[in-house]
């Protein structure tokens, strides 16, 4: 099941493990990069971090919105290799 997690609820270790073991490794998906480029980012996470999707959330005048920050070229759904092989 896919769950929506706020920034403080995300397990950074499991998140980075999913990104590291994905077939398409890009720095944009790692938690340390997202923390710098999109502070307060949130995420959609499937099961036990089998697949992840970052959501760069910002707010202005108490209105939340999603917008891709300048130095985040690509944000994509990232599945673990084992998810691709066994599903």
PDB file of C-alpha atoms in Angstrom:
ATOM      1  CA  UNK A   1       0.000   0.000   0.000  1.00  0.00           C
ATOM      2  CA  UNK A   2       1.247   3.471  -0.826  1.00  0.00           C
ATOM      3  CA  UNK A   3       1.443   5.905   2.076  1.00  0.00           C
ATOM      4  CA  UNK A   4       2.036   9.655   2.151  1.00  0.00           C
ATOM      5  CA  UNK A   5       4.760  10.632   4.637  1.00  0.00           C
ATOM      6  CA  UNK A   6       5.689  14.029   5.984  1.00  0.00           C
ATOM      7  CA  UNK A   7       9.381  14.910   6.086  1.00  0.00           C
ATOM      8  CA  UNK A   8       9.900  13.973   9.745  1.00  0.00           C
ATOM      9  CA  UNK A   9       8.218  10.557   9.221  1.00  0.00           C
ATOM     10  CA  UNK A  10      10.561   9.400   6.445  1.00  0.00           C
ATOM     11  CA  UNK A  11      13.176   6.793   7.384  1.00  0.00           C
ATOM     12  CA  UNK A  12      16.209   8.292   5.640  1.00  0.00           C
ATOM     13  CA  UNK A  13      18.223   5.046   5.887  1.00  0.00           C
ATOM     14  CA  UNK A  14      15.567   2.945   4.169  1.00  0.00           C
ATOM     15  CA  UNK A  15      14.940   5.720   1.647  1.00  0.00           C
ATOM     16  CA  UNK A  16      18.605   5.953   0.630  1.00  0.00           C
ATOM     17  CA  UNK A  17      18.858   2.158   0.482  1.00  0.00           C
ATOM     18  CA  UNK A  18      15.992   2.075  -2.019  1.00  0.00           C
ATOM     19  CA  UNK A  19      17.630   4.769  -4.163  1.00  0.00           C
ATOM     20  CA  UNK A  20      21.063   3.110  -3.952  1.00  0.00           C
ATOM     21  CA  UNK A  21      19.680  -0.280  -5.037  1.00  0.00           C
ATOM     22  CA  UNK A  22      17.490   1.022  -7.850  1.00  0.00           C
ATOM     23  CA  UNK A  23      18.312   0.350 -11.502  1.00  0.00           C
ATOM     24  CA  UNK A  24      18.550   4.101 -12.245  1.00  0.00           C
ATOM     25  CA  UNK A  25      20.759   5.707  -9.593  1.00  0.00           C
ATOM     26  CA  UNK A  26      20.727   9.503  -9.724  1.00  0.00           C
ATOM     27  CA  UNK A  27      21.828  11.891  -6.968  1.00  0.00           C
ATOM     28  CA  UNK A  28      18.496  13.753  -7.117  1.00  0.00           C
ATOM     29  CA  UNK A  29      16.713  10.991  -5.217  1.00  0.00           C
ATOM     30  CA  UNK A  30      18.989  10.680  -2.172  1.00  0.00           C
ATOM     31  CA  UNK A  31      17.653  12.150   1.062  1.00  0.00           C
ATOM     32  CA  UNK A  32      20.722  14.352   1.632  1.00  0.00           C
ATOM     33  CA  UNK A  33      20.274  15.957  -1.803  1.00  0.00           C
ATOM     34  CA  UNK A  34      16.543  16.467  -1.289  1.00  0.00           C
ATOM     35  CA  UNK A  35      17.183  17.960   2.178  1.00  0.00           C
ATOM     36  CA  UNK A  36      19.443  20.587   0.582  1.00  0.00           C
ATOM     37  CA  UNK A  37      17.440  21.351  -2.564  1.00  0.00           C
ATOM     38  CA  UNK A  38      13.886  20.933  -1.252  1.00  0.00           C
ATOM     39  CA  UNK A  39      13.834  21.388   2.550  1.00  0.00           C
ATOM     40  CA  UNK A  40      10.711  19.871   4.085  1.00  0.00           C
ATOM     41  CA  UNK A  41      10.157  17.483   1.165  1.00  0.00           C
ATOM     42  CA  UNK A  42       7.535  14.799   1.606  1.00  0.00           C
ATOM     43  CA  UNK A  43       7.069  11.439  -0.075  1.00  0.00           C
ATOM     44  CA  UNK A  44       4.935   8.601  -1.330  1.00  0.00           C
ATOM     45  CA  UNK A  45       6.310   5.274  -0.089  1.00  0.00           C
ATOM     46  CA  UNK A  46       5.192   1.759  -1.013  1.00  0.00           C
ATOM     47  CA  UNK A  47       5.236  -0.983   1.646  1.00  0.00           C
ATOM     48  CA  UNK A  48       8.628  -1.245   3.334  1.00  0.00           C
ATOM     49  CA  UNK A  49      10.287   1.345   1.082  1.00  0.00           C
ATOM     50  CA  UNK A  50      10.083  -1.029  -1.896  1.00  0.00           C
ATOM     51  CA  UNK A  51       9.450   2.019  -4.072  1.00  0.00           C
ATOM     52  CA  UNK A  52       9.616   5.706  -3.283  1.00  0.00           C
ATOM     53  CA  UNK A  53       8.606   9.009  -4.855  1.00  0.00           C
ATOM     54  CA  UNK A  54       9.760  12.378  -3.464  1.00  0.00           C
ATOM     55  CA  UNK A  55       7.402  15.354  -3.381  1.00  0.00           C
ATOM     56  CA  UNK A  56       9.096  18.779  -3.145  1.00  0.00           C
ATOM     57  CA  UNK A  57       6.593  20.749  -1.073  1.00  0.00           C
ATOM     58  CA  UNK A  58       6.822  24.494  -0.551  1.00  0.00           C
ATOM     59  CA  UNK A  59       4.504  27.064   0.966  1.00  0.00           C
ATOM     60  CA  UNK A  60       3.835  30.710   0.446  1.00  0.00           C
ATOM     61  CA  UNK A  61       1.335  32.768   2.384  1.00  0.00           C
ATOM     62  CA  UNK A  62       0.251  29.595   4.261  1.00  0.00           C
ATOM     63  CA  UNK A  63      -0.625  27.835   0.992  1.00  0.00           C
ATOM     64  CA  UNK A  64       1.174  24.553   0.303  1.00  0.00           C
ATOM     65  CA  UNK A  65       2.125  23.693  -3.259  1.00  0.00           C
ATOM     66  CA  UNK A  66       4.349  21.265  -5.166  1.00  0.00           C
ATOM     67  CA  UNK A  67       7.004  22.703  -7.480  1.00  0.00           C
ATOM     68  CA  UNK A  68      10.263  21.288  -8.797  1.00  0.00           C
ATOM     69  CA  UNK A  69      13.225  23.250  -7.397  1.00  0.00           C
ATOM     70  CA  UNK A  70      15.814  24.588  -9.831  1.00  0.00           C
ATOM     71  CA  UNK A  71      18.566  22.005  -9.301  1.00  0.00           C
ATOM     72  CA  UNK A  72      16.295  18.947  -9.226  1.00  0.00           C
ATOM     73  CA  UNK A  73      16.335  17.918 -12.874  1.00  0.00           C
ATOM     74  CA  UNK A  74      14.469  14.654 -12.472  1.00  0.00           C
ATOM     75  CA  UNK A  75      12.163  13.331  -9.813  1.00  0.00           C
ATOM     76  CA  UNK A  76      10.812   9.902 -10.505  1.00  0.00           C
ATOM     77  CA  UNK A  77       9.280   6.843  -8.974  1.00  0.00           C
ATOM     78  CA  UNK A  78      12.204   4.675  -7.804  1.00  0.00           C
ATOM     79  CA  UNK A  79      11.643   0.935  -7.330  1.00  0.00           C
ATOM     80  CA  UNK A  80      14.100  -1.427  -5.682  1.00  0.00           C
ATOM     81  CA  UNK A  81      15.693  -3.989  -7.991  1.00  0.00           C
ATOM     82  CA  UNK A  82      14.077  -6.841  -6.050  1.00  0.00           C
ATOM     83  CA  UNK A  83      10.672  -5.234  -6.663  1.00  0.00           C
ATOM     84  CA  UNK A  84      11.301  -5.270 -10.413  1.00  0.00           C
ATOM     85  CA  UNK A  85      12.523  -8.880 -10.407  1.00  0.00           C
ATOM     86  CA  UNK A  86       9.871 -10.514  -8.246  1.00  0.00           C
ATOM     87  CA  UNK A  87       6.658  -8.693  -9.183  1.00  0.00           C
TER      88      UNK A  87
END
